[in-house]
Tab-separated table of C-alpha atoms and ligand atoms in Angstrom:
chain	number	residue	atom	x	y	z
U	1	MET	CA	-6.681	18.065	15.734
U	2	ILE	CA	-10.046	16.153	14.462
U	3	ILE	CA	-12.950	17.900	13.799
U	4	VAL	CA	-15.909	15.401	14.698
U	5	MET	CA	-18.964	16.414	12.689
U	6	LYS	CA	-22.429	15.469	14.244
U	7	SER	CA	-24.332	12.534	12.462
U	8	GLY	CA	-27.008	14.905	10.996
U	9	ALA	CA	-24.474	17.509	10.097
U	10	GLY	CA	-25.201	18.828	6.418
U	11	LYS	CA	-22.913	20.269	3.594
U	12	LYS	CA	-23.238	23.978	4.700
U	13	GLU	CA	-22.108	23.535	8.237
U	14	LYS	CA	-19.458	21.156	6.941
U	15	ASP	CA	-18.116	24.058	4.165
U	16	GLU	CA	-18.248	26.673	7.004
U	17	VAL	CA	-15.943	24.414	9.432
U	18	LEU	CA	-13.523	23.787	6.191
U	19	LYS	CA	-13.570	27.657	5.392
U	20	ARG	CA	-12.803	28.311	9.130
U	21	ILE	CA	-9.954	25.647	9.259
U	22	ARG	CA	-8.278	27.222	6.108
U	23	GLU	CA	-8.523	30.900	7.662
U	24	LEU	CA	-6.813	29.852	10.957
U	25	GLY	CA	-3.817	28.250	8.699
U	26	TYR	CA	-4.252	24.639	8.480
U	27	ASN	CA	-5.060	22.195	5.685
U	28	PRO	CA	-8.326	20.303	6.178
U	29	HIS	CA	-9.061	16.402	4.961
U	30	VAL	CA	-12.150	15.113	5.029
U	31	ILE	CA	-12.459	11.642	5.954
U	32	HIS	CA	-16.223	9.918	5.581
U	33	GLY	CA	-17.031	7.907	7.573
U	34	THR	CA	-20.158	5.128	7.812
U	35	THR	CA	-22.274	7.643	10.432
U	36	ARG	CA	-20.408	10.798	10.447
U	37	ASP	CA	-17.621	12.819	8.385
U	38	VAL	CA	-15.071	13.772	10.584
U	39	ILE	CA	-12.309	16.161	9.030
U	40	GLY	CA	-8.821	16.625	9.944
U	41	ALA	CA	-7.116	19.835	10.703
U	42	ILE	CA	-3.532	19.427	9.700
U	43	GLY	CA	-0.694	21.765	9.942
U	44	ASP	CA	1.806	23.678	12.241
U	45	GLU	CA	0.806	22.760	15.823
U	46	ARG	CA	1.545	26.477	16.658
U	47	GLY	CA	-1.911	27.697	16.368
U	48	LYS	CA	-3.620	24.507	17.766
U	49	LEU	CA	-5.626	26.677	20.658
U	50	ALA	CA	-7.356	28.606	17.899
U	51	LEU	CA	-8.909	25.582	16.303
U	52	GLN	CA	-10.803	24.505	19.668
U	53	GLU	CA	-12.883	27.477	18.684
U	54	ILE	CA	-14.417	25.260	15.857
U	55	GLU	CA	-15.927	23.630	18.489
U	56	SER	CA	-18.783	26.148	19.141
U	57	MET	CA	-19.424	25.973	15.247
U	58	LYS	CA	-23.075	24.502	14.111
U	59	GLY	CA	-22.882	20.988	12.980
U	60	VAL	CA	-19.770	20.014	15.152
U	61	GLU	CA	-19.678	17.276	17.930
U	62	SER	CA	-16.124	17.657	19.051
U	63	VAL	CA	-12.665	19.265	18.552
U	64	VAL	CA	-10.161	16.477	19.706
U	65	PRO	CA	-6.135	16.423	19.512
U	66	ILE	CA	-4.584	13.917	17.419
U	67	LEU	CA	-2.073	12.495	19.759
U	68	GLN	CA	0.335	10.566	17.413
U	69	PRO	CA	2.882	12.154	15.056
U	70	TYR	CA	1.316	10.612	11.908
U	71	LYS	CA	-2.164	12.112	11.995
U	72	LEU	CA	-4.221	11.135	8.896
U	73	ALA	CA	-2.690	7.731	9.412
U	74	SER	CA	-3.950	7.344	12.782
U	75	LYS	CA	-6.345	5.299	13.986
U	76	GLU	CA	-7.328	8.492	16.034
U	77	VAL	CA	-8.889	9.848	12.978
U	78	MET	CA	-10.792	6.768	11.772
U	79	LYS	CA	-11.651	3.914	13.950
U	80	ASP	CA	-12.596	1.809	11.067
U	81	SER	CA	-10.269	-0.014	8.283
U	82	SER	CA	-9.933	2.303	5.059
U	83	LEU	CA	-11.243	0.457	2.223
U	84	VAL	CA	-8.832	1.134	-0.682
U	85	LYS	CA	-11.041	0.726	-4.079
U	86	ILE	CA	-8.589	-0.511	-6.962
U	87	SER	CA	-11.318	-1.290	-9.562
U	88	ASP	CA	-14.850	-2.154	-9.868
U	89	THR	CA	-14.406	-5.691	-8.882
U	90	VAL	CA	-11.168	-5.453	-6.190
U	91	THR	CA	-11.163	-3.415	-2.835
U	92	ILE	CA	-8.079	-4.005	-0.284
U	93	GLY	CA	-9.010	-3.334	3.319
U	94	GLY	CA	-12.354	-5.593	3.583
U	95	SER	CA	-13.047	-9.077	4.489
U	96	LYS	CA	-11.610	-10.781	1.333
U	97	ILE	CA	-7.898	-10.953	1.144
U	98	ILE	CA	-6.594	-9.559	-1.941
U	99	ILE	CA	-3.667	-11.621	-3.766
U	100	MET	CA	-1.109	-9.604	-5.905
U	101	ALA	CA	1.123	-11.750	-7.698
U	102	GLY	CA	3.198	-12.029	-10.844
U	103	PRO	CA	6.894	-11.644	-11.426
U	104	CYS	CA	9.709	-9.487	-10.127
U	105	SER	CA	10.171	-7.821	-13.564
U	106	VAL	CA	8.492	-7.694	-16.850
U	107	GLU	CA	10.723	-9.423	-19.143
U	108	SER	CA	8.796	-10.296	-22.167
U	109	GLU	CA	5.396	-10.272	-23.850
U	110	LYS	CA	5.218	-13.972	-23.503
U	111	GLN	CA	6.639	-14.185	-19.726
U	112	ILE	CA	3.933	-11.663	-18.502
U	113	ILE	CA	0.793	-12.934	-20.115
U	114	GLU	CA	2.111	-16.380	-19.442
U	115	SER	CA	2.147	-14.965	-15.713
U	116	ALA	CA	-1.093	-13.087	-15.786
U	117	GLU	CA	-3.042	-16.005	-17.292
U	118	ALA	CA	-1.411	-18.241	-14.283
U	119	VAL	CA	-2.144	-15.746	-11.399
U	120	LYS	CA	-5.555	-15.417	-13.055
U	121	SER	CA	-6.442	-19.029	-13.231
U	122	ALA	CA	-5.411	-19.432	-9.603
U	123	GLY	CA	-7.462	-16.897	-8.879
U	124	GLY	CA	-5.412	-13.869	-7.906
U	125	ASP	CA	-6.912	-10.599	-7.683
U	126	ILE	CA	-3.985	-8.184	-9.246
U	127	LEU	CA	-0.885	-8.609	-11.701
U	128	ARG	CA	2.298	-7.536	-10.272
U	129	GLY	CA	5.431	-6.882	-12.313
U	130	GLY	CA	8.562	-4.653	-12.076
U	131	ALA	CA	8.866	-2.259	-15.484
U	132	PHE	CA	11.153	0.596	-13.717
U	133	LYS	CA	13.488	-1.865	-11.201
U	134	PRO	CA	15.402	-0.027	-8.586
U	135	ARG	CA	18.523	-2.452	-8.495
U	136	THR	CA	21.045	-2.534	-5.960
U	137	SER	CA	23.796	-2.958	-8.560
U	138	PRO	CA	23.945	-0.531	-11.459
U	139	TYR	CA	25.186	-3.668	-13.742
U	140	SER	CA	21.822	-5.821	-13.138
U	141	PHE	CA	18.908	-5.450	-15.510
U	142	GLN	CA	17.119	-2.415	-14.737
U	143	GLY	CA	13.845	-3.401	-16.381
U	144	LEU	CA	11.940	-2.334	-20.091
U	145	GLU	CA	10.621	0.915	-18.579
U	146	GLU	CA	7.739	2.187	-20.845
U	147	GLY	CA	7.943	-0.867	-22.934
U	148	GLY	CA	7.222	-2.979	-19.970
U	149	LEU	CA	4.398	-1.027	-18.863
U	150	LYS	CA	2.701	-1.383	-21.926
U	151	LEU	CA	3.231	-5.298	-21.645
U	152	LEU	CA	1.512	-5.030	-18.526
U	153	ALA	CA	-1.370	-3.057	-19.970
U	154	LYS	CA	-1.656	-5.791	-22.356
U	155	ALA	CA	-1.815	-8.240	-19.614
U	156	ARG	CA	-4.386	-6.464	-18.048
U	157	ASP	CA	-6.540	-6.093	-21.371
U	158	LEU	CA	-6.221	-9.837	-21.586
U	159	THR	CA	-7.244	-11.121	-18.284
U	160	GLY	CA	-9.100	-7.951	-16.480
U	161	LEU	CA	-6.663	-8.159	-13.850
U	162	PRO	CA	-5.653	-4.589	-12.630
U	163	ILE	CA	-1.813	-4.052	-12.139
U	164	VAL	CA	0.641	-2.941	-9.784
U	165	THR	CA	3.640	-1.681	-10.511
U	166	GLU	CA	7.041	0.250	-9.080
U	167	VAL	CA	7.451	3.690	-9.601
U	168	ILE	CA	10.975	4.768	-8.695
U	169	ASN	CA	11.482	8.613	-9.145
U	170	PRO	CA	9.237	11.651	-9.534
U	171	GLU	CA	9.975	12.411	-12.981
U	172	THR	CA	8.593	8.927	-14.291
U	173	ALA	CA	5.846	9.046	-11.883
U	174	GLU	CA	3.048	10.539	-14.142
U	175	LEU	CA	4.210	8.249	-16.853
U	176	VAL	CA	3.709	5.283	-14.547
U	177	ALA	CA	0.318	6.489	-13.678
U	178	GLY	CA	-0.696	6.743	-16.887
U	179	TYR	CA	-0.406	2.469	-16.966
U	180	ALA	CA	-0.900	1.147	-13.245
U	181	ASP	CA	-3.876	0.632	-11.266
U	182	ILE	CA	-1.581	0.744	-7.834
U	183	LEU	CA	1.594	2.489	-7.688
U	184	GLN	CA	4.540	0.617	-5.442
U	185	ILE	CA	6.819	2.327	-3.704
U	186	GLY	CA	9.904	0.281	-3.040
U	187	ALA	CA	11.558	-0.365	0.108
U	188	ARG	CA	14.508	1.826	-1.125
U	189	ASN	CA	12.578	4.494	-1.971
U	190	SER	CA	10.304	4.632	1.430
U	191	GLN	CA	11.859	7.616	2.691
U	192	ASN	CA	12.241	9.185	-0.505
U	193	PHE	CA	10.198	12.495	0.369
U	194	ALA	CA	9.931	14.011	-2.929
U	195	LEU	CA	8.559	10.361	-4.340
U	196	LEU	CA	6.131	10.325	-1.507
U	197	LYS	CA	5.005	13.853	-2.015
U	198	LYS	CA	4.695	13.223	-5.703
U	199	VAL	CA	2.552	10.084	-5.632
U	200	GLY	CA	0.380	11.884	-3.095
U	201	GLN	CA	-0.545	14.478	-5.596
U	202	LEU	CA	-1.321	11.723	-8.061
U	203	LYS	CA	-5.183	9.959	-7.976
U	204	LYS	CA	-3.994	6.576	-7.966
U	205	PRO	CA	-3.696	3.894	-5.193
U	206	VAL	CA	-0.339	3.448	-3.756
U	207	LEU	CA	1.095	0.683	-2.190
U	208	LEU	CA	3.949	1.724	0.192
U	209	LYS	CA	6.494	-0.891	1.349
U	210	ARG	CA	8.564	-0.522	4.554
U	211	GLY	CA	12.169	0.513	4.113
U	212	MET	CA	14.876	-2.352	5.316
U	213	ALA	CA	15.396	-0.368	8.340
U	214	MET	CA	12.560	1.335	8.929
U	215	THR	CA	10.482	1.080	12.555
U	216	ILE	CA	6.798	0.930	12.198
U	217	GLN	CA	6.591	4.560	13.303
U	218	GLU	CA	8.966	5.900	10.268
U	219	LEU	CA	6.581	3.802	8.017
U	220	LEU	CA	3.432	5.421	9.007
U	221	MET	CA	5.526	8.871	8.897
U	222	SER	CA	6.013	7.853	5.428
U	223	ALA	CA	2.390	7.227	4.682
U	224	GLU	CA	1.463	10.535	6.107
U	225	TYR	CA	3.488	12.646	3.268
U	226	ILE	CA	1.315	10.779	0.730
U	227	LEU	CA	-2.014	11.557	2.990
U	228	ALA	CA	-1.032	15.077	3.373
U	229	GLU	CA	-0.709	15.579	-0.274
U	230	GLY	CA	-4.451	14.729	-0.455
U	231	ASN	CA	-4.278	10.927	-1.866
U	232	GLN	CA	-6.116	8.982	0.806
U	233	SER	CA	-5.884	5.605	-0.833
U	234	VAL	CA	-2.605	4.437	0.935
U	235	ILE	CA	-1.797	0.531	1.711
U	236	LEU	CA	1.159	-0.526	3.681
U	237	CYS	CA	3.386	-3.445	2.818
U	238	GLU	CA	5.904	-5.147	5.008
U	239	ARG	CA	8.488	-7.019	2.970
U	240	GLY	CA	10.844	-7.817	5.692
U	241	ILE	CA	13.200	-6.185	7.625
U	242	ARG	CA	17.397	-6.313	8.034
U	243	THR	CA	18.278	-8.065	10.999
U	244	PHE	CA	21.509	-10.000	12.504
U	245	GLU	CA	20.037	-12.866	10.368
U	246	THR	CA	21.177	-13.954	7.656
U	247	ALA	CA	19.531	-17.306	6.840
U	248	THR	CA	16.878	-15.332	5.276
U	249	ARG	CA	17.271	-12.524	2.742
U	250	ASN	CA	15.156	-10.543	5.274
U	251	THR	CA	13.660	-11.050	8.352
U	252	LEU	CA	9.503	-10.954	8.310
U	253	ASP	CA	8.265	-9.031	10.829
U	254	LEU	CA	4.833	-10.548	11.073
U	255	SER	CA	4.135	-8.590	14.421
U	256	ALA	CA	3.693	-5.426	12.035
U	257	ILE	CA	0.279	-6.811	11.210
U	258	PRO	CA	-1.166	-6.858	14.769
U	259	VAL	CA	0.992	-3.727	15.621
U	260	LEU	CA	-0.175	-1.375	12.523
U	261	ARG	CA	-3.696	-2.831	13.006
U	262	SER	CA	-3.721	-1.044	16.616
U	263	LYS	CA	-1.908	2.242	15.451
U	264	THR	CA	-3.718	2.843	11.656
U	265	HIS	CA	-6.754	2.275	9.860
U	266	LEU	CA	-4.623	1.660	6.756
U	267	PRO	CA	-4.942	-1.595	5.018
U	268	ILE	CA	-1.755	-3.845	5.733
U	269	VAL	CA	-0.302	-6.155	3.008
U	270	ILE	CA	2.388	-8.882	3.621
U	271	ASP	CA	5.266	-9.605	0.870
U	272	PRO	CA	6.592	-13.242	1.603
U	273	SER	CA	8.930	-13.137	-1.360
U	274	HIS	CA	11.557	-10.402	-0.732
U	275	ALA	CA	10.925	-11.277	2.988
U	276	THR	CA	12.384	-14.496	2.950
U	277	GLY	CA	14.310	-14.455	-0.661
U	278	ASN	CA	13.556	-18.250	-1.121
U	279	HIS	CA	10.898	-19.746	-2.871
U	280	HIS	CA	10.976	-22.752	0.026
U	281	TYR	CA	9.986	-20.439	2.618
U	282	VAL	CA	6.990	-18.275	0.395
U	283	SER	CA	4.271	-20.716	1.171
U	284	PRO	CA	4.658	-21.250	5.096
U	285	MET	CA	5.140	-17.491	5.754
U	286	SER	CA	2.147	-16.439	3.246
U	287	LEU	CA	-0.207	-19.078	5.443
U	288	ALA	CA	1.323	-17.417	8.332
U	289	ALA	CA	0.443	-13.762	6.957
U	290	VAL	CA	-3.256	-14.982	6.398
U	291	ALA	CA	-3.535	-16.404	10.048
U	292	ALA	CA	-1.889	-12.898	11.567
U	293	GLY	CA	-4.636	-11.067	9.606
U	294	ALA	CA	-3.263	-9.518	6.493
U	295	ASP	CA	-5.408	-7.739	4.047
U	296	GLY	CA	-3.317	-9.018	1.334
U	297	LEU	CA	-0.462	-10.415	0.117
U	298	ILE	CA	2.059	-9.606	-2.904
U	299	ILE	CA	3.882	-12.852	-3.837
U	300	GLU	CA	6.484	-13.211	-6.981
U	301	VAL	CA	5.135	-16.069	-9.504
U	302	HIS	CA	7.333	-16.617	-12.574
U	303	PRO	CA	7.027	-19.341	-15.032
U	304	ASP	CA	10.205	-19.842	-15.392
U	305	PRO	CA	11.985	-18.857	-12.236
U	306	GLU	CA	15.537	-20.697	-13.198
U	307	HIS	CA	15.921	-18.072	-16.232
U	308	ALA	CA	14.599	-14.771	-14.378
U	309	SER	CA	16.056	-11.477	-14.737
U	310	SER	CA	15.885	-10.590	-11.038
U	311	ASP	CA	14.670	-12.555	-8.142
U	312	GLY	CA	14.290	-16.000	-9.439
U	313	PRO	CA	15.206	-17.833	-6.408
U	314	GLN	CA	12.361	-16.303	-4.482
U	315	SER	CA	9.475	-16.749	-7.107
U	316	LEU	CA	6.911	-19.446	-7.405
U	317	LYS	CA	6.179	-21.517	-10.120
U	318	PRO	CA	2.655	-21.462	-11.099
U	319	ALA	CA	1.623	-24.913	-10.245
U	320	LYS	CA	3.176	-24.056	-6.756
U	321	PHE	CA	1.040	-20.869	-6.396
U	322	ALA	CA	-1.824	-22.156	-7.121
U	323	LEU	CA	-1.428	-24.670	-4.581
U	324	LEU	CA	-0.837	-22.261	-2.058
U	325	MET	CA	-4.201	-20.273	-3.134
U	326	GLU	CA	-5.849	-23.586	-2.132
U	327	LYS	CA	-4.248	-23.712	1.287
U	328	MET	CA	-4.725	-19.756	2.157
U	329	ARG	CA	-8.399	-20.386	1.161
U	330	ARG	CA	-8.493	-22.756	3.949
U	331	VAL	CA	-6.312	-20.781	6.363
U	332	ALA	CA	-8.627	-17.595	5.644
U	333	GLU	CA	-11.939	-19.180	6.396
U	334	ALA	CA	-10.569	-20.226	9.666
U	335	VAL	CA	-9.852	-16.253	10.591
U	336	ASP	CA	-13.363	-15.530	8.995
U	337	ARG	CA	-11.903	-13.933	5.786
U	338	THR	CA	-12.315	-15.056	2.091
U	339	ILE	CA	-9.778	-15.109	-0.592
H	401	PEP	C1	9.960	-5.712	-5.709
H	401	PEP	O1	8.861	-5.815	-5.519
H	401	PEP	O2	10.340	-6.334	-7.196
H	401	PEP	C2	10.791	-4.999	-5.009
H	401	PEP	C3	11.956	-4.155	-5.447
H	401	PEP	O3	10.625	-5.278	-3.869
H	401	PEP	P1	11.319	-4.433	-2.575
H	401	PEP	O4	11.105	-2.772	-2.597
H	401	PEP	O5	10.559	-4.738	-1.339
H	401	PEP	O6	12.657	-4.583	-2.250
H	402	MN	MN1	11.239	-8.538	-6.838
């Protein structure tokens, strides 16, 4: 249920409503809107009728059911798009499209600093780089782990770029959160509910990737796990899904952008690198993502892709990334956005 407060409702009235929601056995989640607050009352729906009584409380405008199975992620709870603040200068979900870029994995100090400088000088907003890598083969490079996180922090100190990096299990989530500005949940872990609950309890924005065989509804249900734990800073990421087509690594579902837009207030990011698996296809799909309304992109960029420890074939060289930034700016302008 959503409890819509009157626009003039004060703190005392809101506190009374929060108290009553708890007494009725629900968890309240306050969502601050531009003109008024709404409170999501989330929990077992068997007591649904009892919540209706809140409608007669002071300061309450209405009590309405949330029809979708994802409650806090639903547009029903908040009509405006969520703004996810990453740093004093970077916010995702507004009119500026946020570009995250960097190597698949952090490999060395030289590699991550060079990458960060390239991202910065091309006008990127956030540095990406994996320190804990979820690899298909146990014999592939697994990442530099905490050493990699330290190198990312160093690159952030040098460039001022916030960092996004993957967290692969609940045990190391706090360690990663100690360094990262955004916690990335990878495609392979997007229905790891223990991990989703864990990052829901941390006070860091989460970039949640769509699993390779996940429906849009399932993606929103995974987001709901994070939101239900109290973390409202969730960013969704479409990174390609498995289809019968083998010409690309995955099939980029660009229609996920307008579909998600109609269902959720959460920001939407596109990953054209993992979606295509081929650096030749990254630029056209990036431009298409900007045109289709993405709030951000996450793009793999490597100074020496031929020798990358992971995902070299889909990584852009810095010069090509800089050129792509220029083109994306022009497309963004055409859809009334900036980059
Ligand atoms: C990555 O970002 O390097 C990664 C492993 O992505 P995904 O989880 O989308 O495969
Ligand atoms: Mn990768």
